[in-house]
Amino acid sequence: MSLIRKPSEIEVQTKIKALIYGQAGMGKTTMGVSAPKPLLIDCDNGVHRINIAHQVDCVQVTCYEDVLEVLKEDLSAYETLVIDTGGKLLDFMAFYIIKKNPKMGKANGALTLQGYGERKGEFIQFCKLVSSLNKHLIFIAHRETSKDGDNTRYTPLFGGSSYDSLVTELDLVGYLEANGRKRTITFDPTDRNDGKNTCNLPSMMEVPTVVDQAGNGLSNTFLTDSVINPYLKNLEKRKQVTKVFDSVMDEIKENIEVITDAQSANDFVSRIDAFDHVGSSKKMAASLLSKKAKELGLKLNKTTKSYEQA
């Protein structure tokens, strides 16, 4: 059985892995639980900060073993796992690794260089495990501030020096901040914040108010409505376009297959615009024709733009 797949046959991950970060008090956890059917895994003992109207089912954990036990439970009622905070989860992973193998830790309790490599592997396996459960995965992180010349940069407090290697596993990294009385989030990297935007989201998105002036909780569905649902709709649209592309390419290949001489090659050239081209199908048709002409010993006359027997 061939492992080769047409674009329309490729399995695309429909669940998002994201990191939301920002300064304290921005409502990061509240945003996290705005994802579809969330289960909050509280690593940082911060669930009490969420407005009562937005509180969701929660597991308070004190070690990485607790988290692994949660993943063994029946999670069919949930579509999203929200990790608050991702930085604390990584700390738990470090303790777990050192507990299993003390050589992975230093005398001060920090990981060795090899230990950081083990933690990266553990993080990757964690993400794969959540994906195998068919859940969205949202990490919440605090921000840290650094200076880059005269510029101030805001980056996630997530993994320290190994951050870059960890973030490769994620689809989105969003920076949440306040602009006057409004909150905004950007998933695009800039000279002042980190970001990752593989879902082609708008460069800047305004986050709706979820608590009124009296402290009452309002609708909290931002990640569902503005991030995840648009992503899924875009995937479906791309899937349909890819099906049309495959259909057009099958038709083109069938036509090229029956080319046997200069006359039939030129006939195909005269009809090449008649196909319902999608994306690069016309360019690929020209490439397939050129290959076929070479196999038949045909040469393109650049003056007449037609094929002749070489």
mmCIF file of C-alpha atoms in Angstrom:
data_model
loop_
_atom_site.group_PDB
_atom_site.id
_atom_site.type_symbol
_atom_site.label_atom_id
_atom_site.label_comp_id
_atom_site.label_asym_id
_atom_site.label_seq_id
_atom_site.Cartn_x
_atom_site.Cartn_y
_atom_site.Cartn_z
ATOM 1 C CA MET A 1 0.000 0.000 0.000
ATOM 2 C CA SER A 2 1.437 3.351 -1.074
ATOM 3 C CA LEU A 3 2.110 5.983 1.583
ATOM 4 C CA ILE A 4 1.875 8.769 -1.012
ATOM 5 C CA ARG A 5 -1.176 10.981 -0.563
ATOM 6 C CA LYS A 6 -2.789 13.664 -2.692
ATOM 7 C CA PRO A 7 -3.133 17.057 -0.968
ATOM 8 C CA SER A 8 -6.846 16.413 -0.357
ATOM 9 C CA GLU A 9 -6.005 13.094 1.341
ATOM 10 C CA ILE A 10 -3.516 14.539 3.826
ATOM 11 C CA GLU A 11 -4.729 14.414 7.430
ATOM 12 C CA VAL A 12 -4.691 17.900 8.931
ATOM 13 C CA GLN A 13 -4.688 18.445 12.689
ATOM 14 C CA THR A 14 -7.971 20.172 13.530
ATOM 15 C CA LYS A 15 -7.000 20.931 17.129
ATOM 16 C CA ILE A 16 -4.993 24.015 18.037
ATOM 17 C CA LYS A 17 -2.013 24.249 20.399
ATOM 18 C CA ALA A 18 -1.604 27.837 21.610
ATOM 19 C CA LEU A 19 0.256 29.927 24.175
ATOM 20 C CA ILE A 20 -1.375 33.099 25.540
ATOM 21 C CA TYR A 21 0.851 35.418 27.574
ATOM 22 C CA GLY A 22 0.759 38.898 29.084
ATOM 23 C CA GLN A 23 1.211 40.865 32.278
ATOM 24 C CA ALA A 24 -0.694 40.127 35.466
ATOM 25 C CA GLY A 25 -4.336 41.166 35.542
ATOM 26 C CA MET A 26 -4.912 41.008 31.774
ATOM 27 C CA GLY A 27 -7.439 38.176 32.017
ATOM 28 C CA LYS A 28 -5.221 35.510 30.451
ATOM 29 C CA THR A 29 -6.841 32.606 32.280
ATOM 30 C CA THR A 30 -10.316 33.936 31.550
ATOM 31 C CA MET A 31 -9.351 34.086 27.872
ATOM 32 C CA GLY A 32 -8.011 30.542 28.079
ATOM 33 C CA VAL A 33 -11.344 29.177 29.283
ATOM 34 C CA SER A 34 -13.144 30.969 26.427
ATOM 35 C CA ALA A 35 -12.071 28.025 24.250
ATOM 36 C CA PRO A 36 -14.651 25.298 23.473
ATOM 37 C CA LYS A 37 -15.709 23.125 26.427
ATOM 38 C CA PRO A 38 -12.604 23.768 28.537
ATOM 39 C CA LEU A 39 -11.109 21.845 31.417
ATOM 40 C CA LEU A 40 -8.767 24.047 33.436
ATOM 41 C CA ILE A 41 -5.639 22.350 34.777
ATOM 42 C CA ASP A 42 -4.593 24.744 37.525
ATOM 43 C CA CYS A 43 -0.872 24.366 38.177
ATOM 44 C CA ASP A 44 -0.490 27.777 39.784
ATOM 45 C CA ASN A 45 -3.367 27.873 42.278
ATOM 46 C CA GLY A 46 -4.942 30.762 40.394
ATOM 47 C CA VAL A 47 -8.441 29.517 39.619
ATOM 48 C CA HIS A 48 -9.931 31.813 42.269
ATOM 49 C CA ARG A 49 -8.964 34.841 40.158
ATOM 50 C CA ILE A 50 -11.542 33.985 37.489
ATOM 51 C CA ASN A 51 -14.906 35.745 37.709
ATOM 52 C CA ILE A 52 -17.444 33.292 39.103
ATOM 53 C CA ALA A 53 -19.528 33.602 35.942
ATOM 54 C CA HIS A 54 -16.614 32.274 33.877
ATOM 55 C CA GLN A 55 -15.420 29.476 36.131
ATOM 56 C CA VAL A 56 -15.282 26.037 34.544
ATOM 57 C CA ASP A 57 -14.454 22.492 35.607
ATOM 58 C CA CYS A 58 -10.986 22.499 37.105
ATOM 59 C CA VAL A 59 -8.278 20.163 38.349
ATOM 60 C CA GLN A 60 -5.839 21.593 40.880
ATOM 61 C CA VAL A 61 -2.519 19.787 40.507
ATOM 62 C CA THR A 62 0.670 19.925 42.539
ATOM 63 C CA CYS A 63 2.987 17.790 40.398
ATOM 64 C CA TYR A 64 3.392 16.452 36.879
ATOM 65 C CA GLU A 65 2.216 13.010 37.970
ATOM 66 C CA ASP A 66 -1.170 14.606 38.784
ATOM 67 C CA VAL A 67 -1.371 15.977 35.235
ATOM 68 C CA LEU A 68 -0.596 12.574 33.710
ATOM 69 C CA GLU A 69 -3.310 11.016 35.885
ATOM 70 C CA VAL A 70 -5.834 13.579 34.627
ATOM 71 C CA LEU A 71 -5.100 12.576 31.030
ATOM 72 C CA LYS A 72 -6.028 8.974 31.887
ATOM 73 C CA GLU A 73 -9.541 10.002 32.972
ATOM 74 C CA ASP A 74 -12.629 10.138 30.784
ATOM 75 C CA LEU A 75 -12.292 13.571 29.159
ATOM 76 C CA SER A 76 -15.026 13.104 26.556
ATOM 77 C CA ALA A 77 -17.003 16.041 27.998
ATOM 78 C CA TYR A 78 -14.182 18.482 27.147
ATOM 79 C CA GLU A 79 -12.770 19.824 23.901
ATOM 80 C CA THR A 80 -9.962 21.951 25.348
ATOM 81 C CA LEU A 81 -7.326 21.555 28.042
ATOM 82 C CA VAL A 82 -6.172 24.878 29.509
ATOM 83 C CA ILE A 83 -2.827 24.771 31.341
ATOM 84 C CA ASP A 84 -2.401 27.607 33.848
ATOM 85 C CA THR A 85 0.434 28.316 33.860
ATOM 86 C CA GLY A 86 2.589 26.666 31.236
ATOM 87 C CA GLY A 87 5.702 27.822 33.069
ATOM 88 C CA LYS A 88 4.618 26.019 36.233
ATOM 89 C CA LEU A 89 3.868 22.864 34.235
ATOM 90 C CA LEU A 90 7.440 22.954 32.928
ATOM 91 C CA ASP A 91 8.690 23.292 36.523
ATOM 92 C CA PHE A 92 6.647 20.222 37.442
ATOM 93 C CA MET A 93 8.182 18.385 34.489
ATOM 94 C CA ALA A 94 11.671 19.293 35.712
ATOM 95 C CA PHE A 95 10.971 17.920 39.216
ATOM 96 C CA TYR A 96 9.493 14.778 37.629
ATOM 97 C CA ILE A 97 12.594 14.239 35.459
ATOM 98 C CA ILE A 98 15.033 14.756 38.351
ATOM 99 C CA LYS A 99 12.971 12.461 40.580
ATOM 100 C CA LYS A 100 13.254 9.692 37.983
ATOM 101 C CA ASN A 101 16.942 10.357 37.333
ATOM 102 C CA PRO A 102 18.829 12.556 39.850
ATOM 103 C CA LYS A 103 21.710 12.878 37.364
ATOM 104 C CA MET A 104 19.444 15.179 35.320
ATOM 105 C CA GLY A 105 19.558 17.784 38.086
ATOM 106 C CA LYS A 106 22.170 20.038 39.629
ATOM 107 C CA ALA A 107 22.826 20.478 43.359
ATOM 108 C CA ASN A 108 20.668 23.637 43.374
ATOM 109 C CA GLY A 109 17.698 21.757 41.920
ATOM 110 C CA ALA A 110 18.010 23.137 38.386
ATOM 111 C CA LEU A 111 18.163 20.887 35.345
ATOM 112 C CA THR A 112 21.464 19.993 33.740
ATOM 113 C CA LEU A 113 21.937 20.572 30.018
ATOM 114 C CA GLN A 114 20.929 16.968 29.422
ATOM 115 C CA GLY A 115 17.987 17.487 31.756
ATOM 116 C CA TYR A 116 16.696 20.339 29.601
ATOM 117 C CA GLY A 117 16.869 17.990 26.626
ATOM 118 C CA GLU A 118 14.801 15.462 28.582
ATOM 119 C CA ARG A 119 12.261 18.143 29.461
ATOM 120 C CA LYS A 120 11.932 19.122 25.809
ATOM 121 C CA GLY A 121 11.234 15.483 24.966
ATOM 122 C CA GLU A 122 8.692 15.252 27.786
ATOM 123 C CA PHE A 123 6.959 18.421 26.576
ATOM 124 C CA ILE A 124 6.733 17.087 23.027
ATOM 125 C CA GLN A 125 5.270 13.822 24.295
ATOM 126 C CA PHE A 126 2.753 15.748 26.409
ATOM 127 C CA CYS A 127 1.590 17.727 23.358
ATOM 128 C CA LYS A 128 1.321 14.518 21.314
ATOM 129 C CA LEU A 129 -0.666 12.840 24.077
ATOM 130 C CA VAL A 130 -3.173 15.703 24.206
ATOM 131 C CA SER A 131 -3.422 15.645 20.390
ATOM 132 C CA SER A 132 -4.109 11.907 20.513
ATOM 133 C CA LEU A 133 -7.029 12.706 22.822
ATOM 134 C CA ASN A 134 -8.322 15.107 20.134
ATOM 135 C CA LYS A 135 -8.270 18.171 22.384
ATOM 136 C CA HIS A 136 -7.290 21.791 21.857
ATOM 137 C CA LEU A 137 -4.379 22.736 24.128
ATOM 138 C CA ILE A 138 -4.042 26.259 25.555
ATOM 139 C CA PHE A 139 -1.056 27.263 27.682
ATOM 140 C CA ILE A 140 -1.237 30.408 29.809
ATOM 141 C CA ALA A 141 2.016 32.213 30.665
ATOM 142 C CA HIS A 142 3.178 35.353 32.426
ATOM 143 C CA ARG A 143 5.347 37.803 30.526
ATOM 144 C CA GLU A 144 8.907 38.798 31.219
ATOM 145 C CA THR A 145 10.544 42.057 30.181
ATOM 146 C CA SER A 146 13.975 42.466 28.642
ATOM 147 C CA LYS A 147 15.978 45.200 26.937
ATOM 148 C CA ASP A 148 17.149 44.974 23.330
ATOM 149 C CA GLY A 149 19.174 48.157 22.911
ATOM 150 C CA ASP A 150 16.737 50.998 23.459
ATOM 151 C CA ASN A 151 13.746 48.747 22.842
ATOM 152 C CA THR A 152 11.763 46.899 25.506
ATOM 153 C CA ARG A 153 10.723 43.378 24.582
ATOM 154 C CA TYR A 154 7.948 41.319 26.143
ATOM 155 C CA THR A 155 8.373 37.564 25.920
ATOM 156 C CA PRO A 156 6.624 34.573 27.538
ATOM 157 C CA LEU A 157 7.882 33.241 30.843
ATOM 158 C CA PHE A 158 7.910 29.778 29.370
ATOM 159 C CA GLY A 159 10.898 27.470 29.307
ATOM 160 C CA GLY A 160 13.681 30.021 29.742
ATOM 161 C CA SER A 161 16.579 29.413 27.362
ATOM 162 C CA SER A 162 14.780 26.393 25.864
ATOM 163 C CA TYR A 163 11.724 28.482 24.900
ATOM 164 C CA ASP A 164 12.513 28.493 21.172
ATOM 165 C CA SER A 165 12.697 24.708 20.996
ATOM 166 C CA LEU A 166 9.421 24.317 22.910
ATOM 167 C CA VAL A 167 7.405 26.827 20.899
ATOM 168 C CA THR A 168 8.040 24.888 17.676
ATOM 169 C CA GLU A 169 5.350 22.471 18.914
ATOM 170 C CA LEU A 170 2.703 25.226 19.022
ATOM 171 C CA ASP A 171 0.447 26.732 16.350
ATOM 172 C CA LEU A 172 -0.123 30.088 18.011
ATOM 173 C CA VAL A 173 1.659 32.413 20.431
ATOM 174 C CA GLY A 174 -0.384 35.470 21.363
ATOM 175 C CA TYR A 175 0.551 38.551 23.375
ATOM 176 C CA LEU A 176 -2.351 40.016 25.374
ATOM 177 C CA GLU A 177 -2.063 43.638 26.522
ATOM 178 C CA ALA A 178 -4.023 46.744 27.424
ATOM 179 C CA ASN A 179 -4.228 49.720 25.079
ATOM 180 C CA GLY A 180 -5.942 52.418 27.083
ATOM 181 C CA ARG A 181 -9.259 50.949 28.229
ATOM 182 C CA LYS A 182 -9.213 48.259 25.582
ATOM 183 C CA ARG A 183 -7.462 44.914 25.507
ATOM 184 C CA THR A 184 -5.877 43.578 22.350
ATOM 185 C CA ILE A 185 -4.052 40.435 21.358
ATOM 186 C CA THR A 186 -1.587 39.910 18.535
ATOM 187 C CA PHE A 187 -0.287 36.589 17.280
ATOM 188 C CA ASP A 188 2.204 38.253 14.932
ATOM 189 C CA PRO A 189 5.814 38.610 16.125
ATOM 190 C CA THR A 190 6.998 42.212 16.346
ATOM 191 C CA ASP A 191 10.112 44.028 17.591
ATOM 192 C CA ARG A 192 8.435 44.325 21.014
ATOM 193 C CA ASN A 193 6.661 40.996 21.490
ATOM 194 C CA ASP A 194 6.978 37.367 20.573
ATOM 195 C CA GLY A 195 4.344 35.703 18.424
ATOM 196 C CA LYS A 196 3.414 32.845 16.147
ATOM 197 C CA ASN A 197 0.517 32.923 13.715
ATOM 198 C CA THR A 198 0.247 29.762 11.621
ATOM 199 C CA CYS A 199 -3.561 30.143 11.475
ATOM 200 C CA ASN A 200 -3.464 33.408 9.468
ATOM 201 C CA LEU A 201 -5.335 35.385 12.113
ATOM 202 C CA PRO A 202 -5.617 39.197 11.894
ATOM 203 C CA SER A 203 -2.443 40.953 13.028
ATOM 204 C CA MET A 204 -4.274 42.725 15.858
ATOM 205 C CA MET A 205 -7.558 41.672 17.473
ATOM 206 C CA GLU A 206 -9.602 43.577 20.036
ATOM 207 C CA VAL A 207 -10.650 41.435 22.987
ATOM 208 C CA PRO A 208 -14.233 42.058 24.140
ATOM 209 C CA THR A 209 -15.065 43.049 27.704
ATOM 210 C CA VAL A 210 -16.183 40.046 29.733
ATOM 211 C CA VAL A 211 -16.933 41.792 33.049
ATOM 212 C CA ASP A 212 -19.176 44.880 33.302
ATOM 213 C CA GLN A 213 -18.615 47.845 35.606
ATOM 214 C CA ALA A 214 -20.674 46.160 38.319
ATOM 215 C CA GLY A 215 -18.425 43.110 38.207
ATOM 216 C CA ASN A 216 -20.943 40.880 36.476
ATOM 217 C CA GLY A 217 -19.586 38.298 34.048
ATOM 218 C CA LEU A 218 -20.469 38.741 30.377
ATOM 219 C CA SER A 219 -20.179 36.308 27.475
ATOM 220 C CA ASN A 220 -16.725 34.701 27.372
ATOM 221 C CA THR A 221 -16.257 33.005 23.987
ATOM 222 C CA PHE A 222 -13.364 34.904 22.381
ATOM 223 C CA LEU A 223 -11.074 31.970 21.565
ATOM 224 C CA THR A 224 -14.021 29.912 20.322
ATOM 225 C CA ASP A 225 -15.532 32.629 18.129
ATOM 226 C CA SER A 226 -12.481 34.606 16.985
ATOM 227 C CA VAL A 227 -9.684 32.026 16.839
ATOM 228 C CA ILE A 228 -10.744 28.386 16.738
ATOM 229 C CA ASN A 229 -13.946 28.552 14.662
ATOM 230 C CA PRO A 230 -12.353 30.764 11.949
ATOM 231 C CA TYR A 231 -9.386 28.378 11.835
ATOM 232 C CA LEU A 232 -11.669 25.365 11.368
ATOM 233 C CA LYS A 233 -13.683 27.175 8.680
ATOM 234 C CA ASN A 234 -10.464 28.049 6.870
ATOM 235 C CA LEU A 235 -9.374 24.400 7.015
ATOM 236 C CA GLU A 236 -12.688 23.306 5.508
ATOM 237 C CA LYS A 237 -12.409 25.913 2.765
ATOM 238 C CA ARG A 238 -8.866 24.795 1.940
ATOM 239 C CA LYS A 239 -10.030 21.182 1.914
ATOM 240 C CA GLN A 240 -12.731 21.958 -0.650
ATOM 241 C CA VAL A 241 -10.308 23.949 -2.840
ATOM 242 C CA THR A 242 -7.806 21.104 -2.673
ATOM 243 C CA LYS A 243 -10.459 18.630 -3.825
ATOM 244 C CA VAL A 244 -11.188 20.833 -6.842
ATOM 245 C CA PHE A 245 -7.443 21.110 -7.511
ATOM 246 C CA ASP A 246 -7.031 17.328 -7.445
ATOM 247 C CA SER A 247 -9.986 16.911 -9.801
ATOM 248 C CA VAL A 248 -8.546 19.413 -12.296
ATOM 249 C CA MET A 249 -5.111 17.794 -12.143
ATOM 250 C CA ASP A 250 -6.603 14.350 -12.774
ATOM 251 C CA GLU A 251 -8.330 15.726 -15.864
ATOM 252 C CA ILE A 252 -5.121 17.384 -17.061
ATOM 253 C CA LYS A 253 -3.090 14.211 -16.576
ATOM 254 C CA GLU A 254 -5.638 12.179 -18.523
ATOM 255 C CA ASN A 255 -5.370 14.616 -21.438
ATOM 256 C CA ILE A 256 -1.571 14.602 -21.383
ATOM 257 C CA GLU A 257 -1.507 10.812 -21.255
ATOM 258 C CA VAL A 258 -3.089 10.594 -24.756
ATOM 259 C CA ILE A 259 -0.578 12.992 -26.352
ATOM 260 C CA THR A 260 1.421 11.002 -28.923
ATOM 261 C CA ASP A 261 2.807 13.557 -31.375
ATOM 262 C CA ALA A 262 3.265 17.269 -32.141
ATOM 263 C CA GLN A 263 -0.313 17.662 -33.352
ATOM 264 C CA SER A 264 -1.886 16.299 -30.164
ATOM 265 C CA ALA A 265 0.584 18.310 -28.067
ATOM 266 C CA ASN A 266 -0.396 21.527 -29.859
ATOM 267 C CA ASP A 267 -4.057 20.610 -29.474
ATOM 268 C CA PHE A 268 -3.530 20.404 -25.705
ATOM 269 C CA VAL A 269 -1.793 23.806 -25.729
ATOM 270 C CA SER A 270 -4.804 25.322 -27.504
ATOM 271 C CA ARG A 271 -7.111 23.971 -24.786
ATOM 272 C CA ILE A 272 -4.977 24.602 -21.711
ATOM 273 C CA ASP A 273 -6.990 27.688 -20.638
ATOM 274 C CA ALA A 274 -10.265 25.768 -20.908
ATOM 275 C CA PHE A 275 -9.604 23.805 -17.722
ATOM 276 C CA ASP A 276 -11.096 25.150 -14.468
ATOM 277 C CA HIS A 277 -7.694 26.003 -13.047
ATOM 278 C CA VAL A 278 -7.156 26.292 -9.294
ATOM 279 C CA GLY A 279 -3.968 27.539 -7.663
ATOM 280 C CA SER A 280 -0.917 26.300 -9.550
ATOM 281 C CA SER A 281 -2.773 23.822 -11.785
ATOM 282 C CA LYS A 282 -2.013 25.734 -15.015
ATOM 283 C CA LYS A 283 1.687 25.963 -14.167
ATOM 284 C CA MET A 284 1.775 22.261 -13.336
ATOM 285 C CA ALA A 285 -0.055 21.457 -16.590
ATOM 286 C CA ALA A 286 2.647 23.302 -18.546
ATOM 287 C CA SER A 287 5.358 21.421 -16.640
ATOM 288 C CA LEU A 288 3.735 18.032 -17.321
ATOM 289 C CA LEU A 289 3.337 18.908 -20.995
ATOM 290 C CA SER A 290 6.997 19.914 -21.260
ATOM 291 C CA LYS A 291 8.016 16.600 -19.713
ATOM 292 C CA LYS A 292 5.743 14.671 -22.086
ATOM 293 C CA ALA A 293 7.100 16.558 -25.123
ATOM 294 C CA LYS A 294 10.651 15.718 -24.082
ATOM 295 C CA GLU A 295 9.741 12.028 -23.806
ATOM 296 C CA LEU A 296 8.279 12.140 -27.347
ATOM 297 C CA GLY A 297 11.255 13.994 -28.786
ATOM 298 C CA LEU A 298 9.290 17.168 -29.482
ATOM 299 C CA LYS A 299 10.789 20.648 -29.532
ATOM 300 C CA LEU A 300 9.020 23.941 -28.867
ATOM 301 C CA ASN A 301 9.361 26.483 -31.690
ATOM 302 C CA LYS A 302 9.738 29.769 -29.798
ATOM 303 C CA THR A 303 8.641 31.787 -32.825
ATOM 304 C CA THR A 304 5.405 29.930 -33.568
ATOM 305 C CA LYS A 305 4.849 28.824 -29.911
ATOM 306 C CA SER A 306 4.065 25.330 -31.168
ATOM 307 C CA TYR A 307 5.679 21.908 -30.847
ATOM 308 C CA GLU A 308 7.519 20.305 -33.724
ATOM 309 C CA GLN A 309 9.229 16.965 -34.190
ATOM 310 C CA ALA A 310 12.896 17.405 -33.266
#
